[in-house]
Amino acid sequence: MLHTARTLKCKDDLADKRVLEKFEIEKVYWERQGVDWGIVTENEIPKTLAQNISSILRYYDLNNIEGFQNLEESEITDISIHMINLLLRETAFICTVYLTGCSSNNRAKIFLC
């Protein structure tokens, strides 16, 4: 299995000689570990993706959301599973709408894979 590591840095910071020296050390470390290493800047990350991640990141730990602090861990797990299932069904519905010309059996096979 090929492992991958990426360092995130603003492109303007790559002009700093000391930053580049540190990245060279990091690169050598990851190469010795057999890991594919690289640098990612804001140019490689689509803005919509970054905005979507930012929007959902605050829900990573439901205990930080008002009304969830007094729930048991098992209750939060149950709610999480329910919400994931709703999201998957909604995603499947949206994808189905765009798959014009497919029979319902073909759609089911696509979403079960």
N, CA, C and O atoms as a DFTB+ gen file, in Angstrom:
452 C
 N C O
     1  1       0.836      -1.186       0.000
     2  2       0.000       0.000       0.000
     3  2       0.881       1.249       0.000
     4  3       1.779       1.393       0.829
     5  1       0.611       2.129      -0.926
     6  2       1.367       3.368      -1.021
     7  2       0.753       4.384      -0.069
     8  3      -0.451       4.639      -0.111
     9  1       1.579       4.956       0.781
    10  2       1.110       5.987       1.704
    11  2       1.463       7.356       1.138
    12  3       2.442       7.518       0.410
    13  1       0.642       8.327       1.493
    14  2       0.815       9.679       0.978
    15  2       0.786      10.671       2.125
    16  3      -0.032      10.549       3.036
    17  1       1.669      11.646       2.087
    18  2       1.676      12.746       3.052
    19  2       1.768      14.047       2.274
    20  3       2.553      14.163       1.332
    21  1       0.985      14.999       2.661
    22  2       1.010      16.304       2.014
    23  2       1.148      17.394       3.074
    24  3       0.520      17.336       4.132
    25  1       1.969      18.374       2.773
    26  2       2.137      19.541       3.618
    27  2       1.387      20.692       2.979
    28  3       1.524      20.946       1.783
    29  1       0.592      21.388       3.783
    30  2      -0.158      22.539       3.280
    31  2       0.594      23.815       3.628
    32  3       1.023      24.015       4.765
    33  1       0.743      24.666       2.633
    34  2       1.448      25.920       2.854
    35  2       0.953      26.949       1.846
    36  3       0.667      26.619       0.695
    37  1       0.855      28.186       2.286
    38  2       0.501      29.265       1.355
    39  2       1.631      29.426       0.348
    40  3       2.808      29.346       0.699
    41  1       1.263      29.651      -0.897
    42  2       2.273      29.717      -1.956
    43  2       3.285      30.826      -1.710
    44  3       4.452      30.678      -2.072
    45  1       2.871      31.924      -1.108
    46  2       3.790      33.030      -0.838
    47  2       4.885      32.628       0.147
    48  3       5.991      33.166       0.095
    49  1       4.586      31.682       1.045
    50  2       5.569      31.231       2.033
    51  2       6.692      30.412       1.386
    52  3       7.758      30.243       1.980
    53  1       6.459      29.910       0.187
    54  2       7.465      29.092      -0.482
    55  2       8.653      29.927      -0.968
    56  3       9.661      29.370      -1.403
    57  1       8.543      31.243      -0.900
    58  2       9.650      32.120      -1.271
    59  2      10.658      32.255      -0.128
    60  3      11.764      32.754      -0.338
    61  1      10.291      31.819       1.066
    62  2      11.146      31.915       2.250
    63  2      12.158      30.764       2.247
    64  3      11.774      29.595       2.239
    65  1      13.442      31.103       2.253
    66  2      14.514      30.110       2.194
    67  2      14.435      29.130       3.369
    68  3      14.650      27.932       3.183
    69  1      14.134      29.615       4.561
    70  2      14.077      28.747       5.752
    71  2      12.920      27.747       5.634
    72  3      13.063      26.591       6.030
    73  1      11.794      28.177       5.101
    74  2      10.652      27.277       4.890
    75  2      11.058      26.156       3.950
    76  3      10.743      24.992       4.197
    77  1      11.749      26.495       2.884
    78  2      12.192      25.484       1.921
    79  2      13.199      24.518       2.538
    80  3      13.184      23.329       2.221
    81  1      14.074      25.014       3.414
    82  2      15.024      24.138       4.104
    83  2      14.285      23.122       4.981
    84  3      14.636      21.943       5.013
    85  1      13.274      23.591       5.680
    86  2      12.479      22.692       6.533
    87  2      11.740      21.659       5.688
    88  3      11.636      20.493       6.067
    89  1      11.233      22.098       4.547
    90  2      10.534      21.151       3.658
    91  2      11.485      20.093       3.118
    92  3      11.089      18.944       2.921
    93  1      12.719      20.467       2.880
    94  2      13.701      19.482       2.403
    95  2      13.935      18.412       3.471
    96  3      14.044      17.228       3.153
    97  1      14.011      18.824       4.726
    98  2      14.156      17.865       5.834
    99  2      12.935      16.954       5.889
   100  3      13.065      15.739       6.036
   101  1      11.751      17.545       5.771
   102  2      10.517      16.766       5.805
   103  2      10.457      15.782       4.641
   104  3      10.035      14.637       4.805
   105  1      10.877      16.232       3.479
   106  2      10.872      15.376       2.286
   107  2      11.765      14.156       2.489
   108  3      11.361      13.033       2.188
   109  1      12.964      14.372       2.993
   110  2      13.895      13.266       3.243
   111  2      13.312      12.294       4.266
   112  3      13.412      11.079       4.098
   113  1      12.708      12.827       5.320
   114  2      12.097      11.972       6.343
   115  2      11.049      11.055       5.719
   116  3      11.080       9.842       5.926
   117  1      10.111      11.639       4.948
   118  2       9.028      10.841       4.380
   119  2       9.543       9.853       3.332
   120  3       9.024       8.741       3.226
   121  1      10.549      10.242       2.564
   122  2      11.133       9.313       1.592
   123  2      11.713       8.090       2.298
   124  3      11.570       6.966       1.816
   125  1      12.366       8.306       3.436
   126  2      12.940       7.199       4.206
   127  2      11.861       6.290       4.786
   128  3      12.112       5.115       5.055
   129  1      10.672       6.830       4.976
   130  2       9.546       6.044       5.483
   131  2       8.796       5.337       4.353
   132  3       7.871       4.563       4.600
   133  1       9.203       5.611       3.112
   134  2       8.527       5.017       1.962
   135  2       7.190       5.672       1.648
   136  3       6.288       5.040       1.098
   137  1       7.075       6.952       2.006
   138  2       5.814       7.688       1.842
   139  2       5.977       8.726       0.737
   140  3       6.970       9.452       0.693
   141  1       4.984       8.786      -0.159
   142  2       4.945       9.802      -1.203
   143  2       4.623      11.144      -0.552
   144  3       3.552      11.308       0.034
   145  1       5.531      12.092      -0.650
   146  2       5.389      13.381       0.016
   147  2       5.289      14.500      -1.006
   148  3       5.865      14.415      -2.090
   149  1       4.558      15.542      -0.658
   150  2       4.460      16.695      -1.535
   151  2       3.910      17.904      -0.805
   152  3       3.420      17.808       0.320
   153  1       4.001      19.035      -1.468
   154  2       3.500      20.306      -0.933
   155  2       2.228      20.677      -1.674
   156  3       2.156      20.555      -2.897
   157  1       1.237      21.124      -0.941
   158  2      -0.019      21.588      -1.520
   159  2      -0.213      23.046      -1.114
   160  3      -0.073      23.400       0.056
   161  1      -0.533      23.878      -2.091
   162  2      -0.830      25.286      -1.810
   163  2      -2.305      25.557      -2.093
   164  3      -3.041      24.680      -2.546
   165  1      -2.708      26.767      -1.819
   166  2      -4.099      27.145      -2.062
   167  2      -4.469      27.042      -3.537
   168  3      -5.651      26.985      -3.874
   169  1      -3.476      27.017      -4.414
   170  2      -3.755      26.889      -5.850
   171  2      -4.284      25.504      -6.213
   172  3      -5.009      25.363      -7.198
   173  1      -3.931      24.474      -5.431
   174  2      -4.349      23.107      -5.746
   175  2      -5.672      22.713      -5.083
   176  3      -6.205      21.641      -5.372
   177  1      -6.207      23.553      -4.207
   178  2      -7.438      23.219      -3.493
   179  2      -8.582      24.049      -4.060
   180  3      -8.551      25.277      -3.982
   181  1      -9.593      23.394      -4.631
   182  2     -10.743      24.147      -5.155
   183  2     -11.433      24.933      -4.033
   184  3     -11.654      24.407      -2.942
   185  1     -11.765      26.179      -4.309
   186  2     -12.385      27.034      -3.288
   187  2     -13.700      26.449      -2.770
   188  3     -13.986      26.534      -1.575
   189  1     -14.492      25.862      -3.650
   190  2     -15.766      25.276      -3.218
   191  2     -15.526      24.146      -2.239
   192  3     -16.234      24.036      -1.238
   193  1     -14.544      23.304      -2.510
   194  2     -14.218      22.214      -1.596
   195  2     -13.793      22.757      -0.238
   196  3     -14.244      22.259       0.793
   197  1     -12.937      23.764      -0.224
   198  2     -12.482      24.366       1.029
   199  2     -13.655      24.965       1.807
   200  3     -13.715      24.829       3.029
   201  1     -14.576      25.618       1.126
   202  2     -15.744      26.196       1.786
   203  2     -16.641      25.103       2.353
   204  3     -17.170      25.245       3.456
   205  1     -16.818      24.001       1.601
   206  2     -17.645      22.895       2.083
   207  2     -17.036      22.263       3.325
   208  3     -17.748      21.975       4.287
   209  1     -15.743      22.047       3.314
   210  2     -15.077      21.467       4.481
   211  2     -15.201      22.399       5.671
   212  3     -15.477      21.957       6.786
   213  1     -14.997      23.680       5.440
   214  2     -15.124      24.659       6.514
   215  2     -16.528      24.660       7.110
   216  3     -16.697      24.804       8.321
   217  1     -17.529      24.500       6.255
   218  2     -18.919      24.504       6.722
   219  2     -19.245      23.321       7.624
   220  3     -19.998      23.465       8.587
   221  1     -18.684      22.150       7.321
   222  2     -19.040      20.965       8.102
   223  2     -18.064      20.677       9.243
   224  3     -18.370      19.873      10.123
   225  1     -16.899      21.318       9.241
   226  2     -15.893      21.036      10.254
   227  2     -16.396      21.302      11.668
   228  3     -16.021      20.587      12.598
   229  1     -17.228      22.305      11.842
   230  2     -17.719      22.635      13.189
   231  2     -18.596      21.526      13.767
   232  3     -18.849      21.506      14.972
   233  1     -19.060      20.607      12.923
   234  2     -19.890      19.506      13.390
   235  2     -19.087      18.236      13.650
   236  3     -19.667      17.186      13.927
   237  1     -17.759      18.318      13.565
   238  2     -16.895      17.160      13.769
   239  2     -17.134      16.539      15.146
   240  3     -17.245      15.320      15.273
   241  1     -17.212      17.381      16.169
   242  2     -17.477      16.903      17.524
   243  2     -18.823      17.458      17.954
   244  3     -18.944      18.636      18.293
   245  1     -19.838      16.593      17.937
   246  2     -21.196      17.046      18.252
   247  2     -21.331      17.528      19.690
   248  3     -22.270      18.261      20.002
   249  1     -20.417      17.134      20.575
   250  2     -20.474      17.605      21.963
   251  2     -20.282      19.107      22.072
   252  3     -20.639      19.702      23.089
   253  1     -19.725      19.728      21.046
   254  2     -19.511      21.177      21.049
   255  2     -20.734      21.949      20.569
   256  3     -20.719      23.180      20.562
   257  1     -21.783      21.254      20.172
   258  2     -22.972      21.903      19.639
   259  2     -24.031      21.977      20.730
   260  3     -24.293      21.005      21.438
   261  1     -24.625      23.142      20.843
   262  2     -25.653      23.361      21.859
   263  2     -26.760      22.310      21.743
   264  3     -27.275      22.064      20.652
   265  1     -27.120      21.701      22.854
   266  2     -28.166      20.695      22.878
   267  2     -27.629      19.270      22.834
   268  3     -28.373      18.329      23.109
   269  1     -26.365      19.091      22.498
   270  2     -25.770      17.760      22.418
   271  2     -24.904      17.431      23.637
   272  3     -24.499      16.282      23.808
   273  1     -24.617      18.419      24.483
   274  2     -23.697      18.201      25.596
   275  2     -24.185      17.141      26.589
   276  3     -23.365      16.443      27.186
   277  1     -25.487      17.008      26.775
   278  2     -26.017      16.085      27.779
   279  2     -26.376      14.710      27.226
   280  3     -26.921      13.877      27.949
   281  1     -26.080      14.467      25.964
   282  2     -26.392      13.172      25.363
   283  2     -25.298      12.160      25.672
   284  3     -24.123      12.506      25.793
   285  1     -25.705      10.915      25.796
   286  2     -24.742       9.827      25.963
   287  2     -24.025       9.595      24.630
   288  3     -24.542       9.944      23.569
   289  1     -22.850       9.011      24.694
   290  2     -22.086       8.735      23.474
   291  2     -22.875       7.829      22.529
   292  3     -22.829       8.013      21.313
   293  1     -23.600       6.849      23.081
   294  2     -24.380       5.944      22.228
   295  2     -25.506       6.692      21.513
   296  3     -25.846       6.359      20.377
   297  1     -26.086       7.702      22.171
   298  2     -27.135       8.492      21.532
   299  2     -26.566       9.337      20.384
   300  3     -27.191       9.473      19.332
   301  1     -25.391       9.892      20.600
   302  2     -24.737      10.674      19.554
   303  2     -24.385       9.766      18.379
   304  3     -24.530      10.153      17.220
   305  1     -23.922       8.554      18.688
   306  2     -23.608       7.592      17.625
   307  2     -24.855       7.272      16.824
   308  3     -24.813       7.263      15.594
   309  1     -25.972       7.007      17.502
   310  2     -27.228       6.701      16.811
   311  2     -27.666       7.866      15.917
   312  3     -28.081       7.656      14.777
   313  1     -27.571       9.080      16.434
   314  2     -27.947      10.261      15.654
   315  2     -27.016      10.394      14.444
   316  3     -27.468      10.700      13.340
   317  1     -25.731      10.168      14.652
   318  2     -24.757      10.268      13.558
   319  2     -25.065       9.269      12.455
   320  3     -25.053       9.620      11.275
   321  1     -25.340       8.029      12.832
   322  2     -25.656       6.989      11.845
   323  2     -26.915       7.364      11.081
   324  3     -26.970       7.216       9.860
   325  1     -27.924       7.847      11.793
   326  2     -29.174       8.254      11.140
   327  2     -28.913       9.380      10.138
   328  3     -29.423       9.342       9.018
   329  1     -28.125      10.379      10.534
   330  2     -27.851      11.510       9.644
   331  2     -27.031      11.072       8.432
   332  3     -27.265      11.558       7.326
   333  1     -26.084      10.172       8.623
   334  2     -25.288       9.664       7.494
   335  2     -26.193       8.932       6.513
   336  3     -26.074       9.111       5.301
   337  1     -27.104       8.104       7.038
   338  2     -28.045       7.397       6.163
   339  2     -28.920       8.366       5.378
   340  3     -29.168       8.160       4.191
   341  1     -29.387       9.423       6.042
   342  2     -30.181      10.438       5.329
   343  2     -29.351      11.107       4.233
   344  3     -29.836      11.331       3.124
   345  1     -28.117      11.416       4.553
   346  2     -27.237      12.049       3.572
   347  2     -26.991      11.125       2.387
   348  3     -27.027      11.564       1.237
   349  1     -26.743       9.857       2.661
   350  2     -26.513       8.902       1.577
   351  2     -27.750       8.741       0.699
   352  3     -27.638       8.667      -0.525
   353  1     -28.928       8.688       1.318
   354  2     -30.162       8.586       0.531
   355  2     -30.363       9.817      -0.327
   356  3     -30.752       9.711      -1.490
   357  1     -30.099      10.996       0.245
   358  2     -30.260      12.253      -0.503
   359  2     -29.258      12.307      -1.650
   360  3     -29.601      12.717      -2.759
   361  1     -28.021      11.895      -1.387
   362  2     -26.999      11.868      -2.427
   363  2     -27.404      10.902      -3.533
   364  3     -27.259      11.213      -4.716
   365  1     -27.908       9.733      -3.152
   366  2     -28.351       8.749      -4.147
   367  2     -29.485       9.324      -4.983
   368  3     -29.518       9.121      -6.197
   369  1     -30.419      10.041      -4.352
   370  2     -31.538      10.643      -5.073
   371  2     -31.024      11.683      -6.065
   372  3     -31.458      11.716      -7.217
   373  1     -30.096      12.536      -5.613
   374  2     -29.558      13.570      -6.496
   375  2     -28.847      12.927      -7.675
   376  3     -29.021      13.357      -8.816
   377  1     -28.041      11.892      -7.408
   378  2     -27.332      11.205      -8.494
   379  2     -28.318      10.543      -9.442
   380  3     -28.109      10.552     -10.655
   381  1     -29.396       9.966      -8.907
   382  2     -30.393       9.301      -9.732
   383  2     -31.029      10.293     -10.694
   384  3     -31.276       9.971     -11.857
   385  1     -31.292      11.497     -10.207
   386  2     -31.901      12.517     -11.051
   387  2     -31.011      12.802     -12.257
   388  3     -31.515      13.039     -13.355
   389  1     -29.698      12.782     -12.064
   390  2     -28.781      13.087     -13.153
   391  2     -28.499      11.892     -14.053
   392  3     -27.916      12.056     -15.125
   393  1     -28.897      10.699     -13.641
   394  2     -28.666       9.503     -14.453
   395  2     -29.880       9.230     -15.329
   396  3     -30.552       8.212     -15.162
   397  1     -30.156      10.104     -16.234
   398  2     -31.307       9.933     -17.110
   399  2     -31.062       8.785     -18.070
   400  3     -29.938       8.564     -18.522
   401  1     -32.113       8.066     -18.371
   402  2     -32.019       6.979     -19.328
   403  2     -31.641       5.648     -18.719
   404  3     -31.577       4.654     -19.443
   405  1     -31.390       5.580     -17.431
   406  2     -31.054       4.310     -16.774
   407  2     -32.319       3.699     -16.200
   408  3     -33.193       4.409     -15.704
   409  1     -32.412       2.384     -16.268
   410  2     -33.544       1.717     -15.626
   411  2     -33.329       1.734     -14.118
   412  3     -32.207       1.943     -13.658
   413  1     -34.377       1.521     -13.349
   414  2     -34.239       1.548     -11.900
   415  2     -33.295       0.448     -11.414
   416  3     -32.598       0.638     -10.418
   417  1     -33.259      -0.710     -12.105
   418  2     -32.328      -1.770     -11.707
   419  2     -30.879      -1.327     -11.875
   420  3     -30.036      -1.628     -11.030
   421  1     -30.589      -0.621     -12.950
   422  2     -29.221      -0.126     -13.158
   423  2     -28.840       0.885     -12.093
   424  3     -27.707       0.886     -11.611
   425  1     -29.770       1.736     -11.728
   426  2     -29.482       2.717     -10.681
   427  2     -29.162       2.016      -9.367
   428  3     -28.221       2.401      -8.672
   429  1     -29.935       0.994      -9.023
   430  2     -29.709       0.271      -7.767
   431  2     -28.327      -0.342      -7.750
   432  3     -27.652      -0.316      -6.722
   433  1     -27.894      -0.893      -8.874
   434  2     -26.558      -1.493      -8.939
   435  2     -25.485      -0.441      -8.745
   436  3     -24.473      -0.697      -8.092
   437  1     -25.696       0.741      -9.306
   438  2     -24.702       1.811      -9.176
   439  2     -24.542       2.212      -7.717
   440  3     -23.419       2.408      -7.253
   441  1     -25.643       2.334      -6.988
   442  2     -25.569       2.818      -5.613
   443  2     -25.210       1.742      -4.606
   444  3     -24.832       2.066      -3.480
   445  1     -25.313       0.474      -4.972
   446  2     -24.934      -0.596      -4.068
   447  2     -23.469      -0.930      -4.162
   448  3     -22.943      -1.603      -3.276
   449  1     -22.781      -0.482      -5.212
   450  2     -21.359      -0.789      -5.396
   451  2     -20.499      -0.079      -4.370
   452  3     -19.277      -0.226      -4.381
